[in-house]
Coordinates of C-alpha atoms in Angstrom, one line a residue:
X8 CA -32.7 -31.5 20.1
X9 CA -33.0 -28.7 22.7
X10 CA -34.3 -25.2 21.7
X11 CA -30.8 -23.6 22.0
X12 CA -29.2 -26.0 19.6
X13 CA -32.1 -25.6 17.2
X14 CA -31.8 -21.8 17.3
X15 CA -28.0 -22.1 16.6
X16 CA -28.7 -24.3 13.6
X17 CA -31.4 -22.0 12.3
X18 CA -28.9 -19.1 12.4
X19 CA -26.1 -21.1 10.6
X20 CA -25.7 -19.9 7.0
X21 CA -26.5 -22.4 4.3
X22 CA -25.8 -22.5 0.6
X23 CA -23.3 -20.0 -0.8
X24 CA -23.8 -17.7 2.2
X25 CA -21.7 -20.0 4.4
X26 CA -18.6 -18.9 2.5
X27 CA -19.0 -15.3 3.7
X28 CA -16.0 -15.6 6.0
X29 CA -13.8 -16.9 3.2
X30 CA -14.9 -14.0 0.9
X31 CA -14.1 -11.4 3.6
X32 CA -10.8 -12.9 4.4
X33 CA -9.6 -13.0 0.8
X34 CA -10.9 -9.5 0.1
X35 CA -9.6 -8.0 3.3
X36 CA -12.9 -6.1 3.7
X37 CA -16.6 -6.6 4.5
X38 CA -18.0 -8.9 1.8
X39 CA -20.9 -11.3 1.8
X40 CA -21.9 -14.2 -0.4
X41 CA -25.5 -14.8 -1.7
X42 CA -27.1 -17.1 -4.2
X43 CA -27.8 -15.7 -7.7
X44 CA -29.8 -16.9 -10.7
X45 CA -29.1 -20.5 -11.7
X46 CA -26.6 -20.7 -14.6
X47 CA -25.4 -17.1 -14.2
X48 CA -21.7 -16.5 -13.8
X49 CA -20.4 -15.2 -10.5
X50 CA -20.3 -11.4 -10.1
X51 CA -20.1 -8.8 -7.3
X52 CA -21.4 -5.4 -6.7
X53 CA -18.5 -4.7 -4.3
X54 CA -20.5 -5.7 -1.2
X55 CA -22.0 -9.1 -2.1
X56 CA -20.7 -11.9 -4.3
X57 CA -23.6 -13.6 -6.2
X58 CA -23.0 -17.3 -7.1
X59 CA -24.9 -19.9 -9.0
X60 CA -26.5 -21.9 -6.1
X61 CA -26.5 -25.1 -8.1
X62 CA -22.7 -25.0 -8.9
X63 CA -20.4 -27.4 -7.1
X64 CA -18.6 -26.4 -3.9
X65 CA -15.2 -26.2 -5.6
X66 CA -16.6 -24.0 -8.3
X67 CA -18.2 -21.7 -5.7
X68 CA -14.9 -21.4 -3.8
X69 CA -13.0 -20.7 -7.0
X70 CA -15.4 -18.0 -8.0
X71 CA -15.3 -16.4 -4.6
X72 CA -11.5 -16.4 -4.7
X73 CA -11.5 -14.5 -8.0
X74 CA -14.2 -12.0 -7.3
X75 CA -12.9 -11.3 -3.7
X76 CA -9.3 -10.9 -5.0
X77 CA -10.5 -8.3 -7.5
X78 CA -12.2 -6.4 -4.7
X79 CA -8.9 -6.5 -2.8
X80 CA -6.9 -5.4 -5.8
X81 CA -9.1 -2.3 -6.5
X82 CA -10.4 -3.8 -9.8
X83 CA -13.8 -2.1 -9.1
X84 CA -12.4 1.4 -8.6
X85 CA -15.3 3.8 -9.2
X86 CA -13.5 5.8 -11.8
X87 CA -12.6 2.7 -13.8
X88 CA -16.1 1.2 -13.5
X89 CA -17.6 4.4 -14.8
X90 CA -15.5 4.2 -17.9
X91 CA -16.5 0.6 -18.4
X92 CA -20.2 1.2 -18.3
X93 CA -20.6 1.8 -22.1
X94 CA -17.8 -0.4 -23.3
X95 CA -18.6 -3.3 -25.6
X96 CA -18.6 -6.8 -24.2
X97 CA -15.2 -7.8 -25.6
X98 CA -13.6 -4.9 -23.7
X99 CA -15.2 -6.1 -20.5
X100 CA -13.9 -9.6 -21.1
X101 CA -10.4 -8.4 -21.8
X102 CA -10.5 -6.3 -18.6
X103 CA -11.8 -9.2 -16.6
X104 CA -8.9 -11.4 -17.9
X105 CA -6.2 -8.9 -17.0
X106 CA -7.6 -7.9 -13.6
X107 CA -8.5 -11.5 -12.7
X108 CA -4.9 -12.7 -13.3
X109 CA -3.4 -9.6 -11.7
X110 CA -5.6 -9.8 -8.6
X111 CA -5.1 -13.6 -8.1
X112 CA -1.3 -13.1 -8.4
X113 CA -1.2 -10.3 -5.9
X114 CA -3.4 -12.3 -3.5
X115 CA -1.6 -15.7 -4.1
X116 CA -0.7 -16.1 -0.4
X117 CA -4.4 -16.1 0.6
X118 CA -6.0 -18.2 -2.1
X119 CA -7.7 -21.5 -1.4
X120 CA -5.9 -24.5 -2.8
X121 CA -8.5 -25.0 -5.6
X122 CA -7.8 -21.5 -6.9
X123 CA -4.1 -21.4 -6.3
X124 CA -3.0 -22.4 -9.8
X125 CA -5.7 -20.5 -11.7
X126 CA -3.7 -17.4 -12.6
X127 CA -1.1 -17.0 -15.3
X128 CA 2.0 -15.1 -14.1
X129 CA 2.8 -13.8 -17.6
X130 CA -0.7 -12.3 -18.0
X131 CA -0.6 -11.0 -14.4
X132 CA 2.6 -9.0 -15.3
X133 CA 0.9 -7.2 -18.2
X134 CA -0.8 -4.8 -15.8
X135 CA 0.1 -3.0 -12.5
X136 CA -3.3 -1.5 -11.7
X137 CA -6.9 -1.3 -12.8
X138 CA -6.3 1.8 -14.9
X139 CA -3.5 0.1 -16.9
X140 CA -5.8 -3.0 -17.4
X141 CA -8.5 -0.7 -18.8
X142 CA -6.0 0.9 -21.2
X143 CA -4.8 -2.5 -22.4
X144 CA -8.4 -3.9 -22.6
X145 CA -9.3 -0.9 -24.9
X146 CA -6.2 -1.5 -27.1
X147 CA -5.5 -3.9 -29.9
X148 CA -3.1 -6.3 -28.1
X149 CA -4.4 -9.9 -28.7
X150 CA -5.8 -11.4 -25.5
X151 CA -7.6 -14.7 -24.8
X152 CA -11.1 -14.9 -23.3
X153 CA -11.1 -15.2 -19.5
X154 CA -11.8 -18.6 -17.9
X155 CA -15.4 -19.3 -16.9
X156 CA -14.2 -19.4 -13.3
X157 CA -13.5 -15.7 -13.4
X158 CA -17.2 -15.0 -13.6
X159 CA -18.4 -11.7 -15.0
X160 CA -18.3 -7.9 -14.5
X161 CA -21.5 -5.8 -14.5
X162 CA -20.4 -2.2 -14.5
X163 CA -23.9 -0.7 -14.3
X164 CA -24.7 -2.8 -11.2
X165 CA -21.4 -1.9 -9.6
X166 CA -21.9 1.8 -10.3
X167 CA -25.5 1.7 -8.9
X168 CA -24.3 0.0 -5.7
X169 CA -21.5 2.5 -5.3
X170 CA -23.8 5.5 -5.8
X171 CA -26.3 4.2 -3.2
X172 CA -23.4 3.6 -0.8
X173 CA -22.1 7.1 -1.3
X174 CA -25.6 8.6 -0.7
X175 CA -25.9 6.7 2.6
X176 CA -22.4 7.9 3.6
X177 CA -23.0 11.5 2.7
X178 CA -24.1 12.8 6.2
X179 CA -20.8 11.6 7.6
X180 CA -18.6 14.3 5.9
X181 CA -15.5 13.6 7.9
X182 CA -13.4 10.9 6.3
X183 CA -11.6 8.4 8.6
X184 CA -8.1 9.6 7.4
X185 CA -8.8 13.1 8.6
X186 CA -9.5 12.2 12.2
X187 CA -7.8 14.6 14.6
X188 CA -5.2 12.7 16.7
X189 CA -6.1 14.9 19.7
X190 CA -9.6 13.5 19.7
X191 CA -8.5 10.0 20.4
X192 CA -8.2 8.7 23.9
X193 CA -5.0 6.8 25.0
X194 CA -6.9 3.5 25.0
X195 CA -8.1 4.0 21.5
X196 CA -4.6 5.0 20.4
X197 CA -3.1 1.8 21.9
X198 CA -5.8 -0.4 20.3
X199 CA -5.3 1.2 16.9
X200 CA -1.6 1.0 17.1
X201 CA -1.5 -2.7 18.0
X202 CA -4.0 -3.6 15.3
X203 CA -6.9 -3.8 17.7
X204 CA -7.6 -6.4 20.5
X205 CA -9.9 -8.5 18.4
X206 CA -7.4 -9.1 15.6
X207 CA -4.7 -9.9 18.1
X208 CA -7.0 -12.5 19.7
X209 CA -7.7 -14.3 16.5
X210 CA -4.0 -14.2 15.5
X211 CA -3.3 -16.1 18.7
X212 CA -6.2 -18.6 18.4
X213 CA -5.3 -19.7 14.9
X214 CA -1.6 -20.1 15.7
X215 CA -0.3 -17.3 13.4
X216 CA 1.0 -19.1 10.3
X217 CA -1.7 -21.3 8.7
X218 CA -4.0 -20.3 5.9
X219 CA -6.8 -19.6 8.4
X220 CA -4.6 -17.3 10.4
X221 CA -3.7 -15.4 7.2
X222 CA -7.4 -15.0 6.4
X223 CA -8.3 -13.8 9.9
X224 CA -5.4 -11.3 9.8
X225 CA -6.5 -10.1 6.4
X226 CA -10.1 -9.7 7.3
X227 CA -9.7 -8.2 10.8
X228 CA -6.4 -6.3 10.6
X229 CA -6.0 -5.2 7.0
X230 CA -9.6 -5.0 6.2
X231 CA -11.1 -3.2 9.1
X232 CA -13.1 -0.7 7.1
X233 CA -16.6 0.1 6.3
X234 CA -18.5 -1.5 3.5
X235 CA -18.2 1.8 1.7
X236 CA -14.5 1.5 1.3
X237 CA -14.2 -1.8 -0.6
X238 CA -15.2 -0.7 -4.1
X239 CA -13.5 2.7 -4.5
X240 CA -10.2 4.2 -3.5
X241 CA -10.0 2.6 -0.1
X242 CA -8.9 -0.7 -1.3
X243 CA -6.4 -2.8 0.8
X244 CA -2.9 -1.9 -0.2
X245 CA -1.9 -5.5 -0.2
X246 CA -2.8 -5.8 -3.9
X247 CA 0.4 -5.4 -5.7
X248 CA 1.6 -6.2 -9.2
X249 CA 4.2 -8.8 -9.9
X250 CA 7.2 -6.9 -11.2
X251 CA 10.6 -8.1 -12.2
X252 CA 12.6 -5.1 -13.3
X253 CA 16.3 -5.0 -13.8
X254 CA 17.5 -2.8 -11.0
X255 CA 20.8 -1.8 -9.5
X256 CA 21.3 -2.9 -5.9
X257 CA 23.7 -0.5 -4.1
X258 CA 22.3 -1.2 -0.7
X259 CA 23.7 -3.1 2.2
X260 CA 27.2 -1.7 2.0
X261 CA 29.0 -2.9 5.2
X262 CA 32.3 -1.0 5.1
X263 CA 33.3 2.6 4.8
X264 CA 35.2 1.9 1.7
X265 CA 32.2 0.3 0.0
X266 CA 30.0 3.2 1.2
X267 CA 32.4 5.7 -0.3
X268 CA 32.4 3.7 -3.6
X269 CA 28.6 3.8 -3.7
X270 CA 28.6 7.5 -2.9
X271 CA 31.0 8.1 -5.9
X272 CA 28.8 6.0 -8.1
X273 CA 25.7 7.9 -7.1
X274 CA 27.4 11.2 -7.9
X275 CA 28.4 10.0 -11.3
X276 CA 24.9 8.7 -11.9
X277 CA 22.9 5.4 -11.5
X278 CA 20.9 3.9 -14.4
X279 CA 17.4 2.8 -13.9
X280 CA 14.8 1.1 -16.1
X281 CA 11.6 2.8 -17.2
X282 CA 8.2 1.1 -17.7
X283 CA 6.7 1.5 -21.2
X284 CA 3.0 0.9 -20.8
X285 CA 2.4 1.0 -24.5
X286 CA 4.8 -1.8 -25.3
X287 CA 4.2 -3.5 -21.9
X288 CA 7.9 -3.9 -21.1
X289 CA 10.8 -2.2 -19.4
X290 CA 13.3 0.0 -21.1
X291 CA 16.5 -1.2 -19.3
X292 CA 19.0 1.4 -18.3
X293 CA 16.8 4.2 -19.7
X294 CA 17.2 6.9 -17.1
X295 CA 20.3 8.2 -15.2
X296 CA 19.9 9.8 -11.8
X297 CA 22.9 11.7 -10.3
X298 CA 23.2 13.1 -6.8
X299 CA 24.6 16.5 -5.9
X300 CA 24.3 19.2 -3.3
X301 CA 22.1 22.2 -4.0
X302 CA 23.8 25.4 -5.3
X303 CA 24.6 27.6 -2.3
X304 CA 22.8 31.0 -2.1
X305 CA 21.8 33.8 0.2
X306 CA 18.4 32.3 1.0
X307 CA 17.1 32.7 4.6
X308 CA 17.4 29.6 6.6
X309 CA 13.9 28.1 7.3
X310 CA 12.9 27.5 10.9
X311 CA 12.1 23.9 11.8
X312 CA 8.5 24.2 13.0
X313 CA 7.5 22.0 15.9
X314 CA 4.0 20.4 15.6
X315 CA 2.9 18.6 18.8
X316 CA 0.1 16.9 16.9
X317 CA 2.5 15.6 14.3
X318 CA 5.0 14.4 17.0
X319 CA 2.2 12.5 18.7
X320 CA 1.0 10.9 15.5
X321 CA 4.5 9.8 14.6
X322 CA 5.3 8.7 18.1
X323 CA 2.4 6.3 18.1
X324 CA 3.7 4.7 15.0
X325 CA 7.2 4.3 16.4
X326 CA 6.0 2.4 19.5
X327 CA 4.0 -0.8 19.0
X328 CA 3.0 -4.0 20.8
X329 CA 5.0 -7.2 20.2
X330 CA 3.3 -10.4 21.3
X331 CA 5.7 -12.8 23.1
X332 CA 4.6 -16.5 23.1
X333 CA 5.2 -19.2 25.7
X334 CA 5.5 -16.8 28.6
X335 CA 4.9 -17.5 32.3
X336 CA 2.5 -14.6 32.5
X337 CA 0.5 -12.6 30.0
X338 CA -2.9 -11.3 28.9
X339 CA -3.9 -14.1 26.5
X340 CA -3.6 -17.9 26.2
X341 CA -1.0 -19.4 23.8
X342 CA -3.1 -22.3 22.3
X343 CA 0.0 -24.0 20.8
X344 CA 1.7 -23.9 24.2
X345 CA -1.3 -25.3 25.9
X346 CA -1.5 -28.3 23.5
X347 CA 2.2 -29.0 23.9
X348 CA 1.8 -28.8 27.7
X349 CA -1.1 -31.3 27.6
X350 CA 1.0 -33.7 25.5
X351 CA 3.9 -33.5 28.0
X352 CA 1.6 -34.2 30.9
X353 CA 0.1 -37.3 29.2
X354 CA 3.7 -38.5 28.5
X355 CA 4.7 -38.2 32.1
X356 CA 6.9 -35.1 31.7
X357 CA 6.7 -32.0 33.9
X358 CA 5.9 -28.9 31.8
X359 CA 7.0 -25.4 32.9
X360 CA 3.6 -23.8 32.7
X361 CA 4.6 -21.2 30.1
X362 CA 1.3 -21.1 28.3
X363 CA 0.6 -17.3 28.0
X364 CA 1.0 -14.6 25.4
X365 CA 2.5 -11.4 26.8
X366 CA 2.1 -8.0 25.1
X367 CA 5.4 -6.1 25.3
X368 CA 5.7 -2.5 24.0
X369 CA 8.7 -2.3 21.7
X370 CA 10.4 0.3 19.6
X371 CA 10.8 -0.9 16.0
X372 CA 13.6 0.2 13.8
X373 CA 12.3 2.7 11.2
X374 CA 14.2 4.4 8.3
X375 CA 12.4 7.0 6.2
X376 CA 13.4 8.5 2.8
X377 CA 11.6 11.8 2.0
X378 CA 11.6 12.9 -1.7
X379 CA 10.6 16.5 -2.4
X380 CA 9.4 17.4 -5.9
X381 CA 11.1 20.7 -6.9
X382 CA 10.2 20.7 -10.6
X383 CA 8.9 23.9 -12.3
X384 CA 5.3 23.2 -11.6
X385 CA 5.9 23.6 -7.9
X386 CA 6.4 27.3 -8.5
X387 CA 2.7 27.7 -9.2
X388 CA 0.5 29.5 -6.6
X389 CA -0.7 27.4 -3.7
X390 CA -4.4 27.2 -2.7
X391 CA -3.3 28.3 0.8
X392 CA -1.0 31.1 -0.1
X393 CA 2.5 31.4 -1.4
X394 CA 3.7 28.7 -3.8
X395 CA 3.2 25.0 -3.9
X396 CA 7.0 24.7 -3.3
X397 CA 6.8 26.8 -0.2
X398 CA 4.1 24.6 1.3
X399 CA 5.7 21.3 0.3
X400 CA 9.1 22.3 1.5
X401 CA 7.6 23.3 4.9
X402 CA 5.8 20.0 5.1
X403 CA 9.1 18.1 4.2
X404 CA 10.9 20.0 7.0
X405 CA 8.2 19.3 9.5
X406 CA 8.2 15.6 8.7
X407 CA 12.0 15.3 8.7
X408 CA 12.3 17.3 12.0
X409 CA 9.7 15.2 13.8
X410 CA 11.0 11.9 12.6
X411 CA 14.6 12.9 13.4
X412 CA 13.5 14.1 16.9
X413 CA 11.9 10.8 17.6
X414 CA 15.1 8.9 16.9
X415 CA 14.2 7.6 13.4
X416 CA 16.8 7.5 10.7
X417 CA 15.6 9.9 8.0
X418 CA 17.0 11.3 4.7
X419 CA 15.7 14.2 2.6
X420 CA 16.3 14.8 -1.1
X421 CA 14.9 17.2 -3.7
X422 CA 14.4 16.0 -7.2
X423 CA 13.8 17.3 -10.7
X424 CA 14.7 16.3 -14.3
X425 CA 15.7 17.6 -17.7
X426 CA 15.4 14.6 -19.8
X427 CA 15.9 10.9 -19.1
X428 CA 19.7 11.2 -18.8
X429 CA 19.6 14.2 -16.5
X430 CA 17.5 13.4 -13.5
X431 CA 18.9 15.2 -10.4
X432 CA 18.6 14.2 -6.7
X433 CA 19.7 17.1 -4.5
X434 CA 20.9 16.1 -1.1
X435 CA 19.5 17.9 1.9
X436 CA 20.2 15.2 4.5
X437 CA 21.5 11.7 4.3
X438 CA 20.7 9.1 6.9
X439 CA 23.8 9.8 8.9
X440 CA 23.9 13.5 8.4
X441 CA 22.8 15.7 11.4
X442 CA 19.8 18.0 10.9
X443 CA 21.9 21.1 11.5
X444 CA 22.2 24.6 10.0
X445 CA 24.1 23.2 7.0
X446 CA 21.2 20.9 6.2
X447 CA 18.7 23.7 6.6
X448 CA 20.8 25.9 4.2
X449 CA 20.7 23.1 1.6
X450 CA 16.9 22.9 2.1
X451 CA 16.6 26.7 1.7
X452 CA 18.6 26.5 -1.5
X453 CA 16.1 24.2 -3.3
X454 CA 14.3 26.1 -6.0
X455 CA 11.7 24.9 -8.5
X456 CA 13.2 24.1 -11.9
X457 CA 12.7 22.0 -15.0
X458 CA 10.5 18.9 -15.1
X459 CA 9.5 15.7 -13.2
X460 CA 10.5 12.2 -14.2
X461 CA 8.7 10.7 -11.3
X462 CA 9.5 7.0 -11.9
X463 CA 13.3 7.5 -12.0
X464 CA 13.2 9.6 -8.8
X465 CA 11.1 7.0 -6.9
X466 CA 13.5 4.2 -8.0
X467 CA 16.4 6.2 -6.8
X468 CA 14.6 6.8 -3.5
X469 CA 14.1 3.0 -3.3
X470 CA 17.9 2.6 -3.8
X471 CA 18.6 5.1 -1.0
X472 CA 16.1 3.2 1.3
X473 CA 18.0 0.0 0.5
X474 CA 21.0 1.4 2.4
X475 CA 19.2 0.4 5.5
X476 CA 18.0 -3.1 4.7
X477 CA 18.7 -4.0 8.3
X478 CA 16.0 -1.6 9.5
X479 CA 12.9 -3.5 10.6
X480 CA 10.7 -1.1 8.6
X481 CA 11.4 1.3 5.8
X482 CA 9.2 4.1 4.3
X483 CA 9.5 6.1 1.1
X484 CA 7.6 9.4 1.4
X485 CA 7.0 11.4 -1.8
X486 CA 5.9 15.1 -1.6
X487 CA 4.7 16.1 -5.0
X488 CA 1.9 17.9 -6.9
X489 CA 1.6 14.7 -8.9
X490 CA 2.3 16.3 -12.3
X491 CA 4.7 13.8 -13.9
X492 CA 6.1 15.4 -17.1
X493 CA 9.4 15.4 -18.9
X494 CA 10.8 15.1 -22.4
X495 CA 9.1 12.1 -23.9
X496 CA 7.4 11.5 -20.6
X497 CA 3.8 12.5 -20.2
X498 CA 0.2 11.3 -20.0
X499 CA -0.5 7.6 -19.5
X500 CA 3.1 6.7 -20.1
X501 CA 4.4 8.8 -17.2
X502 CA 1.6 8.0 -14.9
X503 CA 2.0 4.2 -15.4
X504 CA 5.8 4.4 -14.9
X505 CA 5.3 6.3 -11.6
X506 CA 2.8 3.7 -10.4
X507 CA 5.1 0.9 -11.5
X508 CA 8.0 2.4 -9.6
X509 CA 6.0 2.6 -6.4
X510 CA 4.9 -1.0 -6.9
X511 CA 8.6 -2.0 -7.3
X512 CA 9.4 -0.4 -3.9
X513 CA 6.5 -2.0 -2.2
X514 CA 7.5 -5.4 -3.6
X515 CA 10.8 -4.9 -1.8
X516 CA 9.0 -4.4 1.5
X517 CA 9.3 -0.6 1.5
X518 CA 6.1 1.2 2.5
X519 CA 5.2 4.1 0.2
X520 CA 3.3 7.3 1.1
X521 CA 2.6 10.1 -1.3
X522 CA 1.3 13.5 -0.3
X523 CA 0.4 16.7 -2.2
X524 CA 0.4 19.9 -0.1
X525 CA -1.2 23.1 -1.3
X526 CA -1.6 21.9 -4.9
X527 CA -4.7 22.3 -7.1
X528 CA -4.1 18.9 -8.7
X529 CA -7.4 17.0 -8.9
X530 CA -7.8 13.8 -6.9
X531 CA -8.3 11.7 -10.1
X532 CA -4.9 12.9 -11.4
X533 CA -3.2 12.1 -8.2
X534 CA -4.7 8.6 -8.2
X535 CA -3.5 8.0 -11.7
X536 CA 0.0 8.8 -10.7
X537 CA 0.2 7.3 -7.2
X538 CA -2.1 4.3 -7.9
X539 CA -2.9 2.2 -4.9
X540 CA 0.0 3.6 -2.8
X541 CA -1.2 5.3 0.4
X542 CA -1.7 9.0 -0.7
X543 CA -3.5 12.1 0.4
X544 CA -3.9 15.8 -0.6
X545 CA -3.9 18.6 2.0
X546 CA -4.3 22.3 1.7
X547 CA -1.4 23.4 3.9
X548 CA 1.4 21.8 6.0
X549 CA -0.6 22.1 9.2
X550 CA -3.0 19.4 8.0
X551 CA -0.3 16.9 7.5
X552 CA -0.6 15.7 11.1
X553 CA -4.2 14.8 10.5
X554 CA -3.4 12.3 7.7
X555 CA 0.2 11.1 8.4
X556 CA -0.7 8.4 11.0
X557 CA -3.2 6.5 8.9
X558 CA -1.1 6.9 5.8
X559 CA 2.1 5.7 7.4
X560 CA 0.3 2.9 9.3
X561 CA -1.3 1.6 6.1
X562 CA 2.0 1.8 4.1
X563 CA 3.9 -0.1 6.9
X564 CA 1.2 -2.8 7.1
X565 CA 1.2 -3.2 3.4
X566 CA 5.0 -3.5 3.3
X567 CA 5.0 -6.0 6.1
X568 CA 2.5 -8.2 4.2
X569 CA 4.4 -7.9 0.9
X570 CA 7.7 -8.8 2.8
X571 CA 6.0 -11.9 4.2
X572 CA 4.6 -12.9 0.8
X573 CA 8.0 -12.5 -0.8
X574 CA 9.6 -14.7 1.9
X575 CA 6.9 -17.3 1.5
X576 CA 7.4 -17.5 -2.3
X577 CA 11.2 -17.7 -1.9
X578 CA 10.9 -20.6 0.5

């Protein structure tokens, strides 16, 4: 054996460590595998999965699938882990059961065969996020013990690892999501927009559709983040709850008569379910949302501010690279085409030589629904001057104007509520309306009032987005201070319903972005309402351009993944 081969073999991982690629692919983030004490159940600190080195290979693969899926699903969120530290062992076991099933169900498309049938769909549907699982684990609802394959959770070890990671990351005070778009070179922008050259290369090599291809895309495209982002709030947004609510489908109307009928129905009011986290079931037809125009007034018409930074950030999202296979020229080799060409040559045929992958810049179809929270809490003073309503209304106008100017279809609605049967969606601009003086007058007429039944408003926004199911990509943008409150709608109940409504939208392939502008609402409170949906809080509208690109991009990628998973399950 020559020295080079011996060196390669010496560097090849052995034992559980050889499954590091599998762990990272399933988790969608940097994750290693290492041997742990013999006989100890598998566990992770968020960066390394520790396995019993003497367990069988199928047992090791199954344990990796469970622990890595929980990393992907945000099961080890720092706030939840902190609350688990002093909980008794039965609570930890109940939490592990709920999160294990939820994470495996959300990650079903990426699981190895030996772990594919491990989760129970009914148990998976009990929870929609880690916080809900914690609440259920601390409750009195009877639950079984988790299977041994689920391993264990060690909150103190997780928290220690997270704190050490935070200490090392402290000098770098600028978060990735706050990067200034103007600081990026054109080359960096193109690479980031297309998902990076390395992920594209691996997509091509593995053929694009097999299990290995999905793992490479998950690891290299969805999970390109630092090790510091896999245990806290920066979890991949591909982790979604399995939700089967009863919902009204008014989208896809193909004729003017049908469109008018839908408009009449929406004016009269549409009924939506509401998620009851305490009873772990939906209340069908519980809320009614009616559309109307804002009351006219003598308000000054707001100017549509033009932000060059915001326009650049959104323009990069609008244009992307599409990879065309079996082309006569290109910048990469199409492996499948090469194999087919070789087969044709051996059979005596004359192939055409189309064995390349060509990257072509395209303009995807994008439809965006902007929901502006105009409840009474928006009248509170803003941290940057004026009121929260002033700041969020300006941000809504900036986003709508920029998206409209770039040729995207965009609609804008304000919303508030006065009880479950009186949720109001005030039209500022529908998809087909021009952004003219009349639309600006309607925007100026919006004034803070009443309360916020967040879940019903989000579900109605999902219905509006459904009007353009033909669009290649759809986004739902919620501008709110995150204070979900109405008659009989508060606390954990309201927060869980809002998270569930966002999960329902994502399950339909709609990307969800939530932003708080100028509000004093704490980050933890926003996370409880918005869950794992892409969200951010900024002090004033001028900072929206700094966060909009990563938020929109993450939401669109998550929606694309959820759409592919739904299609795969349907087939």
